[in-house]
Short mmCIF file of C-alpha atoms in Angstrom, two decimals:
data_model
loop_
_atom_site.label_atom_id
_atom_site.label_comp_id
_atom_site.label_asym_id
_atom_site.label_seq_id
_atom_site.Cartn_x
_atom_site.Cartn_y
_atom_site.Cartn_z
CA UNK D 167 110.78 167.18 61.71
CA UNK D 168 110.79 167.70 65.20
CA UNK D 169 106.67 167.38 66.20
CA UNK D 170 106.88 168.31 69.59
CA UNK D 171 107.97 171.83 68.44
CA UNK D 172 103.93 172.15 68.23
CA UNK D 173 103.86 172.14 71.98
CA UNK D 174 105.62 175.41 72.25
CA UNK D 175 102.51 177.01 71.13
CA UNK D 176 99.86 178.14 73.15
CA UNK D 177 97.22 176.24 73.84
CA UNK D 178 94.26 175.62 76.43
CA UNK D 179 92.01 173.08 77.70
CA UNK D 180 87.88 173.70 76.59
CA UNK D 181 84.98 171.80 76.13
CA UNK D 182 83.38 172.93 73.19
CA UNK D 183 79.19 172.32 73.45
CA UNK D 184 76.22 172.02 70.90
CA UNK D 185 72.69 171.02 70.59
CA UNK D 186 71.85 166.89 69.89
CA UNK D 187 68.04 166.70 68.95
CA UNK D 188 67.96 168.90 72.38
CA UNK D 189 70.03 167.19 74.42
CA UNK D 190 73.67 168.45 75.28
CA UNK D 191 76.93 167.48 73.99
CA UNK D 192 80.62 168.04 73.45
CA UNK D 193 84.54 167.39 73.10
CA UNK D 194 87.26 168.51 74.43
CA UNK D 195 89.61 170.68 72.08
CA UNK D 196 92.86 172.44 72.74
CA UNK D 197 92.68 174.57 69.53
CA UNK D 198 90.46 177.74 70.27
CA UNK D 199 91.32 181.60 69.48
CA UNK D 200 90.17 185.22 69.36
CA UNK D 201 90.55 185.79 65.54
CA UNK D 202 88.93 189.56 65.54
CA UNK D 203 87.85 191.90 68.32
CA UNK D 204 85.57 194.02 66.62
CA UNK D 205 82.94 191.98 65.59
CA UNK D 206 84.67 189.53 68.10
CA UNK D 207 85.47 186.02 66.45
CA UNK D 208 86.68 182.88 67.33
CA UNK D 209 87.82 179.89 65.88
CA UNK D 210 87.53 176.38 66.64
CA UNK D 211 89.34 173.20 65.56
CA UNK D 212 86.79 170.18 65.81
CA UNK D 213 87.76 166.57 64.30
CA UNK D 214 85.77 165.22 61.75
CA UNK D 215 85.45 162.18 64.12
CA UNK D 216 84.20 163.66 66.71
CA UNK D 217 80.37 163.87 67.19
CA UNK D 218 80.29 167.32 68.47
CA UNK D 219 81.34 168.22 64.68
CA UNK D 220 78.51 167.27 63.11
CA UNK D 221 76.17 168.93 65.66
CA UNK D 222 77.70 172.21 65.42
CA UNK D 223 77.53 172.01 61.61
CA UNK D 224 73.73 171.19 61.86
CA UNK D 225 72.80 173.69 64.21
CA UNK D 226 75.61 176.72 63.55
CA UNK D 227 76.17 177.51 67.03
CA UNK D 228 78.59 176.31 69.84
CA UNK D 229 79.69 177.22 73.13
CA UNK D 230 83.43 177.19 74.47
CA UNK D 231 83.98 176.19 78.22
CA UNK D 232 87.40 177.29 79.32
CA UNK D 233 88.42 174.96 82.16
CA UNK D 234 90.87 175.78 84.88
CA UNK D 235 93.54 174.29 86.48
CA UNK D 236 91.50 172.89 89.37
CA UNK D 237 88.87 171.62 87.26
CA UNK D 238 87.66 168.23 87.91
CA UNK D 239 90.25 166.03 85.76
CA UNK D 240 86.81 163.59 85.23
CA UNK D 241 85.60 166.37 82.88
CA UNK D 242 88.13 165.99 80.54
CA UNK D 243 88.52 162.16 80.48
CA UNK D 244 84.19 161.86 79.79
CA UNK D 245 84.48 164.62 77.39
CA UNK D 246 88.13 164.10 75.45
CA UNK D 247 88.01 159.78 76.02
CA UNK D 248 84.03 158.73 75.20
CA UNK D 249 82.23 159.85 72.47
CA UNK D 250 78.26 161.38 72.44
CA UNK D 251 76.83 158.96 69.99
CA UNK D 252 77.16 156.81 72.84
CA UNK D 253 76.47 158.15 76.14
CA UNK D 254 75.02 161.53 77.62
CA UNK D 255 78.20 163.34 78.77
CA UNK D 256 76.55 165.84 80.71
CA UNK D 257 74.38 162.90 82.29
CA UNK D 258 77.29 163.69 85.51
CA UNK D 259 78.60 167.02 85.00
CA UNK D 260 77.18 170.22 86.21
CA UNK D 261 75.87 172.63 83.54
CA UNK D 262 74.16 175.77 82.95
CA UNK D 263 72.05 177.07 79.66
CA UNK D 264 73.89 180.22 79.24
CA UNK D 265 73.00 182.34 75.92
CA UNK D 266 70.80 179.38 74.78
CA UNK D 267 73.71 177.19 74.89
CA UNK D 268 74.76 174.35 77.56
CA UNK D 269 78.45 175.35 79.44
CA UNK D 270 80.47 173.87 81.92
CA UNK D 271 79.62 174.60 85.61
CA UNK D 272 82.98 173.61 86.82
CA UNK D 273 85.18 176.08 84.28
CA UNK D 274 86.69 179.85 84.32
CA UNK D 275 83.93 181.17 82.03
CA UNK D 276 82.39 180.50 78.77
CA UNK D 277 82.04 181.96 74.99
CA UNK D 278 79.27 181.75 72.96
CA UNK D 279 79.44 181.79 69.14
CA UNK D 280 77.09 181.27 65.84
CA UNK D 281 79.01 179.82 63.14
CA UNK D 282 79.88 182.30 60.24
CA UNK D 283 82.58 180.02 58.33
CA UNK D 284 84.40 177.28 58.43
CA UNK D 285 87.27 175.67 56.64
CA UNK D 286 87.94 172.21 56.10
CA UNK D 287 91.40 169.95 56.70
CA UNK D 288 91.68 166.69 56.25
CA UNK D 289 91.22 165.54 59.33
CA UNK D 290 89.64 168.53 61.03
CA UNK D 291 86.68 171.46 60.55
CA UNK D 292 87.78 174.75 61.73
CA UNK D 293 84.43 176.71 62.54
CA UNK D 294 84.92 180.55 62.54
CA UNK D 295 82.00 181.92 65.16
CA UNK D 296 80.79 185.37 66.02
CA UNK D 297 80.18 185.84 69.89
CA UNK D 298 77.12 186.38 70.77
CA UNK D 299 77.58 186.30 74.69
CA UNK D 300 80.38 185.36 77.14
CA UNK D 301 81.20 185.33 80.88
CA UNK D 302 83.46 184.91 83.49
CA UNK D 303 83.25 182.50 86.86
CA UNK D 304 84.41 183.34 89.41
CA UNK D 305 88.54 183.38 89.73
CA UNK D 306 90.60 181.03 88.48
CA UNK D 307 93.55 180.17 86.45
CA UNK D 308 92.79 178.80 82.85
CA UNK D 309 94.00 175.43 82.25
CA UNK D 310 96.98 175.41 79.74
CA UNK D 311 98.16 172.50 77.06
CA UNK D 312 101.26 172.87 79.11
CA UNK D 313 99.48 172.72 82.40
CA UNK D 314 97.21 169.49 81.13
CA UNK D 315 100.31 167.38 80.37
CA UNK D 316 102.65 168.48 82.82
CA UNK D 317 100.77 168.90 86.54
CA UNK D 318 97.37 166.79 85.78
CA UNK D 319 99.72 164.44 83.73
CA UNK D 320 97.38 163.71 80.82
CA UNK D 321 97.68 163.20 77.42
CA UNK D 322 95.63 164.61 74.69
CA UNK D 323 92.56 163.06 72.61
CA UNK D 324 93.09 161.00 69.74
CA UNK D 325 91.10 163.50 67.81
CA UNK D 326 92.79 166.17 69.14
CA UNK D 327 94.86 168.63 66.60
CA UNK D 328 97.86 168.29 68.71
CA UNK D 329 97.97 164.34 69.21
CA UNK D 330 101.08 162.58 69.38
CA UNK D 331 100.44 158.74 69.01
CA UNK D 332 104.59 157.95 70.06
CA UNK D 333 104.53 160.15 73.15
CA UNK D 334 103.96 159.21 77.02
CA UNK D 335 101.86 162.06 79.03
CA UNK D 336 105.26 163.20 80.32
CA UNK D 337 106.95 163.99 76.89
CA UNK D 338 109.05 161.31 76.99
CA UNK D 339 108.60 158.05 73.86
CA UNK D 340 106.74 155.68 75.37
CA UNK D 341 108.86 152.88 77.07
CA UNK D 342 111.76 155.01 78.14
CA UNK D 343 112.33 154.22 81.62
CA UNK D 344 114.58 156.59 83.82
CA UNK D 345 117.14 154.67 85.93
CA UNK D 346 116.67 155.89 89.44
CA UNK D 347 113.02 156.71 89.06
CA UNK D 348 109.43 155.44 90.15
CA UNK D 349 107.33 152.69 88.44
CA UNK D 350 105.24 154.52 85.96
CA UNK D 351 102.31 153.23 84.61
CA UNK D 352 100.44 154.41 81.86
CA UNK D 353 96.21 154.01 80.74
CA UNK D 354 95.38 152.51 77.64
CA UNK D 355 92.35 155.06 77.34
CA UNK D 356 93.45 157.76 77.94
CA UNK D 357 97.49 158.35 78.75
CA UNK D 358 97.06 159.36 82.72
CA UNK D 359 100.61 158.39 84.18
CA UNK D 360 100.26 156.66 87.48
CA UNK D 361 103.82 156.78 89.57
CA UNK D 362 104.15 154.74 92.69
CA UNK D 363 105.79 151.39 93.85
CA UNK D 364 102.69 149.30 92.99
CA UNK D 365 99.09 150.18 91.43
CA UNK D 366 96.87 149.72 93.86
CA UNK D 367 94.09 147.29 93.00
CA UNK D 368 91.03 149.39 93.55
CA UNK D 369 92.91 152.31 91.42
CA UNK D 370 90.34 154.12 89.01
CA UNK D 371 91.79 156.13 86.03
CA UNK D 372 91.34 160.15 87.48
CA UNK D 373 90.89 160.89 83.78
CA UNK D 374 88.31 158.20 82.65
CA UNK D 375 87.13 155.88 85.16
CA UNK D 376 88.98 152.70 83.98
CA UNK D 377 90.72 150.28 86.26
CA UNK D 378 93.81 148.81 87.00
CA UNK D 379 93.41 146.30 84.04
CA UNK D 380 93.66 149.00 81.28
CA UNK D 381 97.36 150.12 82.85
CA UNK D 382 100.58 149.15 81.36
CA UNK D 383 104.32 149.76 83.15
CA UNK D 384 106.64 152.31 81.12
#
């Protein structure tokens, strides 16, 4: 079985947001989707690892942040790379209360939704919300799974639905060096692919913030 069939589908790039004891939190996810128009649904795939999944099953509401292509790429690594049982993700990052719920300043728009279902997977909880408010920003270009890997270069979550342990950010199994090509080097954290002659020293992971120490060559 060929896995990387999956990325043919369509996919974007959200933060999806609950309630901690009051305080903000959230993941990134690449599995979101208009299930009905009328009530308008939407379902959400949320690892059972991730902290955000227990918060939205405690409080039955979440909110979906749809980033764009010229979001910050530092969103994504504090919100897909650390986890909120152990920092304050939105400590940094700009947000608004919209529809009682805490969004993403720097995104295309947000959806609001209370939980009405969910299923259960092995490894993930799909929560089935009815909207209850959404907006646009602005106007920008929605980040795409294809976008994500391809332009920013990053690789996707280890909790993510569409994780590929084997794979570089650029598609290709990790180690294969192109003759001809640039020195690539890859972070441990989170899969950003550097390319360039040398890393510099001072270089600081776009993505999450780590340093040079936490890069490998490919």
């Amino acid at each position: 079985m060929n896995q990387n069939t999956f990325h043919k589908l369509s996919y974007g790039v959200y933060v999806v947001s609950a309630w901690d004891e009051g305080r903000p939190t959230g993941c990134v996810a690449n599995s979101a989707m208009q299930i009905t128009s009328s009530p308008a649904t939407i379902a959400v795939s949320i690892n059972h690892n991730n902290y955000t999944n227990g918060c939205i099953d405690k409080n039955g509401k979440f909110a979906i942040s749809i980033l764009a292509e010229d979001t910050d790429p530092a969103i994504i690594g504090t919100f897909g790379f650390h986890s909120g049982k152990d920092m304050d993700k939105f400590a940094q990052v700009k947000y608004s209360v919209e529809d009682y719920m805490p969004v993403i300043a720097d995104s295309c728009g947000y959806i609001v939704c209370r939980v009405i279902n969910k299923m259960e997977t092995a490894t993930h909880t799909v929560f089935l919300g009815e909207v209850m408010g959404a907006e646009i920003f602005g106007n920008r270009n929605a980040m795409t799974y294809a976008y994500y890997h391809q332009v920013v270069k990053g690789k996707s979550p280890k909790n993510a639905p569409t994780y590929l342990p084997d794979e570089s950010a650029d598609g290709s199994p990790d180690g294969e060096k192109k003759e001809g090509t640039v020195k690539k080097y890859k972070c441990q954290v989170c899969g950003y692919v550097y390319e360039g002659e040398e890393l510099p020293v001072d270089f600081t992971c776009p993505l999450c913030g780590v340093g040079p120490d936490k890069f490998i060559e490919i």
